[in-house]
Tab-separated table of C-alpha atoms in Angstrom:
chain	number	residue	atom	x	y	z
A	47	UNK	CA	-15.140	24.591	5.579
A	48	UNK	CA	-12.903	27.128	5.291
A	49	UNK	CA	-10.617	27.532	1.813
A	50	UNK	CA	-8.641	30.275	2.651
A	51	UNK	CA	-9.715	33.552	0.918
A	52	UNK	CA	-9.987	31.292	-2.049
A	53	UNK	CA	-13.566	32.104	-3.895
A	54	UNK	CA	-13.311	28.392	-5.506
A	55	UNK	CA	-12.364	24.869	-4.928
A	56	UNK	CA	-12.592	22.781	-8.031
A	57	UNK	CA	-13.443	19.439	-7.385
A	58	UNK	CA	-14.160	16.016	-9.946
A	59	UNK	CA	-14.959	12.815	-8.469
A	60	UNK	CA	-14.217	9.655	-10.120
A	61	UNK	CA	-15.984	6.493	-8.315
A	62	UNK	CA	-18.557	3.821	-10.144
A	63	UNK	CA	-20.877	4.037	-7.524
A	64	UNK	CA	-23.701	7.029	-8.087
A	65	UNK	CA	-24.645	6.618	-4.336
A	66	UNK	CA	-21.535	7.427	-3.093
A	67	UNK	CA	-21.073	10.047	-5.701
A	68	UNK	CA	-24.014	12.156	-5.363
A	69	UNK	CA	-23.951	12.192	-1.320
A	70	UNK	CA	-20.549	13.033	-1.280
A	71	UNK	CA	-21.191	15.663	-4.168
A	72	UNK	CA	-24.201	17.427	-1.896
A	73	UNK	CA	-21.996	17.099	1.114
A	74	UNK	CA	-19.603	19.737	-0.817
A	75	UNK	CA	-21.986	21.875	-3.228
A	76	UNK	CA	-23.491	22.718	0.358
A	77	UNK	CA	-20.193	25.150	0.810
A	78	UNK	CA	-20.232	28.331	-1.338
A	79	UNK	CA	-16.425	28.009	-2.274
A	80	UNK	CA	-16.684	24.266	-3.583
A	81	UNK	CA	-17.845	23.361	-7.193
A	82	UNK	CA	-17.994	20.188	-8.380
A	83	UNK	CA	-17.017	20.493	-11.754
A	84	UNK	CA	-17.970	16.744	-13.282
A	85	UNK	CA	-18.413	13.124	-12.100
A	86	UNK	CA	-16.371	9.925	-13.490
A	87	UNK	CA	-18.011	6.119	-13.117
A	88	UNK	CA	-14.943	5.173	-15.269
A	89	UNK	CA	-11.837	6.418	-14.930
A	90	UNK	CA	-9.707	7.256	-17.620
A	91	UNK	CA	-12.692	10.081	-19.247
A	92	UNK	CA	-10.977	12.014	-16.133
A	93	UNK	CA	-8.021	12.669	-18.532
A	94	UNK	CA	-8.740	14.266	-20.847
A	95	UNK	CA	-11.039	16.740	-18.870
A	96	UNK	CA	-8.224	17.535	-16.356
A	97	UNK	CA	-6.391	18.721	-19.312
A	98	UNK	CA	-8.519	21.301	-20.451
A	99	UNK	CA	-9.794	21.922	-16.875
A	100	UNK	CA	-8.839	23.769	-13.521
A	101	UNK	CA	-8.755	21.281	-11.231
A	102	UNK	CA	-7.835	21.611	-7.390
A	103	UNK	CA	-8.911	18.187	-6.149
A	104	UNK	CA	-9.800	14.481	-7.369
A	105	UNK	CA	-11.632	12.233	-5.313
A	106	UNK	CA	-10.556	9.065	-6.536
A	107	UNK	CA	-11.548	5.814	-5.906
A	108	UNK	CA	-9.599	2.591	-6.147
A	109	UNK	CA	-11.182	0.353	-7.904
A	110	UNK	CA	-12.853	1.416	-10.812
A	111	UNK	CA	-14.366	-0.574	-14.309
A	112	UNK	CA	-11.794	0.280	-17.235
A	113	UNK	CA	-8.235	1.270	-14.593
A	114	UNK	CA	-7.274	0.506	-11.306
A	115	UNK	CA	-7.297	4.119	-9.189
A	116	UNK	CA	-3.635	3.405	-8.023
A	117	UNK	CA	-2.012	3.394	-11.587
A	118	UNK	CA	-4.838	6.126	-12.355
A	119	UNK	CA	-3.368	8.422	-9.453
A	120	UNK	CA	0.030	8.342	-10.996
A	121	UNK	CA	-1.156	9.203	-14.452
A	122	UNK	CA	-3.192	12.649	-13.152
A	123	UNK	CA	0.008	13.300	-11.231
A	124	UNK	CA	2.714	13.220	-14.234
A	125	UNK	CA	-0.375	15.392	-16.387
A	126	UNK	CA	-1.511	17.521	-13.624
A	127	UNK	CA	1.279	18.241	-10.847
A	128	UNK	CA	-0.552	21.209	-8.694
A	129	UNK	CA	-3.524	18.636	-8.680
A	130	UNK	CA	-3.911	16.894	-5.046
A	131	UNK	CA	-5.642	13.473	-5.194
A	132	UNK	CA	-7.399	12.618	-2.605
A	133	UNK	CA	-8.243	8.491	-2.531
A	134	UNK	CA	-12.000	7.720	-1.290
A	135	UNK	CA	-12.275	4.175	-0.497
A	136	UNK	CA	-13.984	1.153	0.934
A	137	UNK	CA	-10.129	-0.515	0.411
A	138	UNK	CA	-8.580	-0.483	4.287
A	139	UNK	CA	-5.718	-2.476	3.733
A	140	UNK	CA	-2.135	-0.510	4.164
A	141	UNK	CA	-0.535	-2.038	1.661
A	142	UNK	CA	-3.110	-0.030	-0.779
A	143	UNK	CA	-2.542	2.729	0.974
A	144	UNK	CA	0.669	3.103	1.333
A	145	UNK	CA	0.378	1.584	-2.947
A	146	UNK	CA	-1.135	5.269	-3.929
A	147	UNK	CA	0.322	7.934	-1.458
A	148	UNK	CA	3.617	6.650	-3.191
A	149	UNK	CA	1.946	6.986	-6.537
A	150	UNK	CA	1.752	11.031	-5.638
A	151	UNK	CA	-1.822	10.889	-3.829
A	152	UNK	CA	-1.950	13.388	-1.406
A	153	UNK	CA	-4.821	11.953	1.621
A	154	UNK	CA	-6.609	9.273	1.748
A	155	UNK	CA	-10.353	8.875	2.872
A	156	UNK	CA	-12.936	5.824	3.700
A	157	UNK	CA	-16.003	6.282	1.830
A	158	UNK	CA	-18.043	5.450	5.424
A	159	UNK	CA	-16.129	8.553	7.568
A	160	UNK	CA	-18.015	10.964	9.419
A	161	UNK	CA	-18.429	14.444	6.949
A	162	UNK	CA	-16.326	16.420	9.441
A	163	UNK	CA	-13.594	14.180	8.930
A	164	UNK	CA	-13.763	14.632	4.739
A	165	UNK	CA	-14.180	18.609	5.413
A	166	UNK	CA	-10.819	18.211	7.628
A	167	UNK	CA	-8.941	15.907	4.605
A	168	UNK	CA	-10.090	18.471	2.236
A	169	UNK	CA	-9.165	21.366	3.879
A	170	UNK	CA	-5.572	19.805	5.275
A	171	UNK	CA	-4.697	19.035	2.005
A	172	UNK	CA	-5.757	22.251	0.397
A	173	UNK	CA	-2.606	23.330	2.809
A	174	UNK	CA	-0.272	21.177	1.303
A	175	UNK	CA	-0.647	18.613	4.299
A	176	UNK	CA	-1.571	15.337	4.042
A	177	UNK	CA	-4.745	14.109	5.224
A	178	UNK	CA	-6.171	10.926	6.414
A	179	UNK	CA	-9.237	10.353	8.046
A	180	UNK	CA	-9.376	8.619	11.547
A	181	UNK	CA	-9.746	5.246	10.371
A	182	UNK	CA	-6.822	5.824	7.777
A	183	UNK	CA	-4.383	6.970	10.348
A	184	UNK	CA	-4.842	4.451	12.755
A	185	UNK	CA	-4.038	1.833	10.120
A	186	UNK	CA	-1.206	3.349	8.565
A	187	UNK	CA	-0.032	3.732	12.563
A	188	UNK	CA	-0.444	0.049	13.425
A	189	UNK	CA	2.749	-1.867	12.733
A	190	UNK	CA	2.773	-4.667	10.318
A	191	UNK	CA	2.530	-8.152	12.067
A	192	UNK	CA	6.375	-9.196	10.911
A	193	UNK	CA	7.418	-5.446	11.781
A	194	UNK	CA	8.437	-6.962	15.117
A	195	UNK	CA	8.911	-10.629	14.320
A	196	UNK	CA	11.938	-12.036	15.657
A	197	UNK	CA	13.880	-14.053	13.584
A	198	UNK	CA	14.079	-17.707	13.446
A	199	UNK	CA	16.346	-19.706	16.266
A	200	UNK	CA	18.409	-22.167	14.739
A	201	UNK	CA	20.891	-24.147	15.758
A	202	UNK	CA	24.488	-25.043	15.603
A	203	UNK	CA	23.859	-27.899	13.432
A	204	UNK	CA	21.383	-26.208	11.273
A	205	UNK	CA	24.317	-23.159	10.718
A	206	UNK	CA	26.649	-26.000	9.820
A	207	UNK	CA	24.089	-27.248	6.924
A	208	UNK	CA	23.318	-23.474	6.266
A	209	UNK	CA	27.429	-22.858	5.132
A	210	UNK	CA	27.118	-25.633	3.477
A	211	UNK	CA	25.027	-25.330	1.231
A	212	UNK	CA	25.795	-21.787	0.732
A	213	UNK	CA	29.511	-23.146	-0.324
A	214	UNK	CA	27.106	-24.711	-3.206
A	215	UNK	CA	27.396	-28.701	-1.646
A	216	UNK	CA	24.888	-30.800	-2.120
A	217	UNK	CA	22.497	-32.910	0.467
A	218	UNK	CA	25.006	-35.910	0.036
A	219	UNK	CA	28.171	-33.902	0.154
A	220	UNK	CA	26.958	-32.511	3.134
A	221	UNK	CA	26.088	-35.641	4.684
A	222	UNK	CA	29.403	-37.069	4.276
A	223	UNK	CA	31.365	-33.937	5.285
A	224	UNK	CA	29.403	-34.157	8.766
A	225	UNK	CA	29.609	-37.937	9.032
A	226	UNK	CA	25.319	-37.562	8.886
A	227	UNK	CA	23.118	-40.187	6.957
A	228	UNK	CA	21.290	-38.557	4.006
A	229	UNK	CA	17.865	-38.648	5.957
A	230	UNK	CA	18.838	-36.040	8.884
A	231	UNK	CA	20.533	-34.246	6.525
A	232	UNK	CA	17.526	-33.798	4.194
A	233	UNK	CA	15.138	-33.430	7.932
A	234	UNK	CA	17.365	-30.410	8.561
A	235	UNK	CA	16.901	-28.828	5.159
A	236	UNK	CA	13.124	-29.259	5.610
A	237	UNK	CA	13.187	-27.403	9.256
A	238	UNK	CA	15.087	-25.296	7.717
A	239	UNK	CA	12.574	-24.486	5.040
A	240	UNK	CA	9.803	-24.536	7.366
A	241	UNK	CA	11.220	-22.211	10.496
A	242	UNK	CA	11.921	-19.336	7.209
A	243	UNK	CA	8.891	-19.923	4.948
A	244	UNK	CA	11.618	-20.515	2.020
A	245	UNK	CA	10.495	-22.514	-0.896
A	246	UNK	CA	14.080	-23.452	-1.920
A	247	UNK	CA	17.645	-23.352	-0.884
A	248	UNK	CA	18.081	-20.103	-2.955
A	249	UNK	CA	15.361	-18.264	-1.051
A	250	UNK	CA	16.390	-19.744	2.311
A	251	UNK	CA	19.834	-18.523	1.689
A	252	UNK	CA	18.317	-14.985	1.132
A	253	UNK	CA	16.051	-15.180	3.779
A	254	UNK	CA	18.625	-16.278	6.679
A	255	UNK	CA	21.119	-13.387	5.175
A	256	UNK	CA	18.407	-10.897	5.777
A	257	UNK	CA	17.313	-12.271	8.999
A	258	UNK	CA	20.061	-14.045	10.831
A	259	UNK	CA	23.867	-14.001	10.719
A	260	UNK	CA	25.436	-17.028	10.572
């Protein structure tokens, strides 16, 4: 691992589970230039020591006893500004991911990827990159499942009903402005509902204006 000319790396690591945290810890204090200053199994302690400490790196984990590691990341950013946080996680969903890189973390790392692959975060974001690990990057790369979801067909009648009820009428009103009996009327709402996932006419309104122009 390479540190450029640097002759230290500080390091804490804040995770709850000692087997991860002393593997990981010998994995580093094998390199000359890394020191492990301290270990966290809770996660607030970290605090207080990062503000009497010089700390390069925090290997945080998500989900801790006493805070959850995403709130956590933004507090040790807003203390400690020139400190990168690195996540290391068993969480691999993006939405968690994507939760604490916008909360100032700087790489993000499953706790089961190969050593070379922490070296590489490590080092990547000792350059001011960010770093993900394999596993990380192919996640954060794969599209959400609505990403390319087409919206909802719907039909003339249903666009009728949909102005409607925007203009505030009612299921009868409506009914009687398109010479319909209250039943279809009510049959279309319910497609309606269904087709957009809407609970009720105010989120189906929003829902079709973000989706759909009528």
């Amino acid at each position: 691992m390479s540190t450029e000319g640097k002759k230290s790396v500080n390091i804490i690591m804040v995770d709850d589970h000692p087997i991860v945290t002393e593997g990981i810890k010998s994995l580093l204090m094998d390199h000359p230039c890394v020191d492990v200053l301290a270990t966290f199994n809770h996660g607030l302690p970290c605090l207080p020591f990062l503000a009497s400490h010089n700390v390069d790196i925090v290997l945080l984990d998500i989900s801790l006893p006493d805070v959850n590691g995403i709130d956590l990341c933004l507090q040790i950013k807003s203390q400690n500004p020139k400190t990168y946080v690195i996540a290391l996680s068993n969480h691999a969903e993006r939405s968690i991911i994507v939760s604490i890189m916008q909360n100032g973390a700087s790489g993000y790392m499953l706790k089961n990827s190969p050593v070379d692959e922490i070296k590489k975060c490590i080092i990547n974001v000792l350059k001011g990159k960010l770093a993900f690990t394999q596993a990380v990057k192919e996640i954060i790369e794969k599209p959400a499942l609505n990403q390319f979801k087409k919206p909802p067909k719907i039909t003339k009648r249903e666009k009728e009903i949909l102005a409607l009820i925007d203009s505030g009428k009612t299921s009868m009103d409506i009914a009687e402005i398109l010479f319909l009996s209250l039943s279809t009327v009510e049959t279309h709402r319910h497609n309606l509902f269904q087709k957009f996932g809407a609970k009720n006419a105010i989120e189906l309104l929003k829902l079709v204006k973000e989706q759909v122009v009528i």
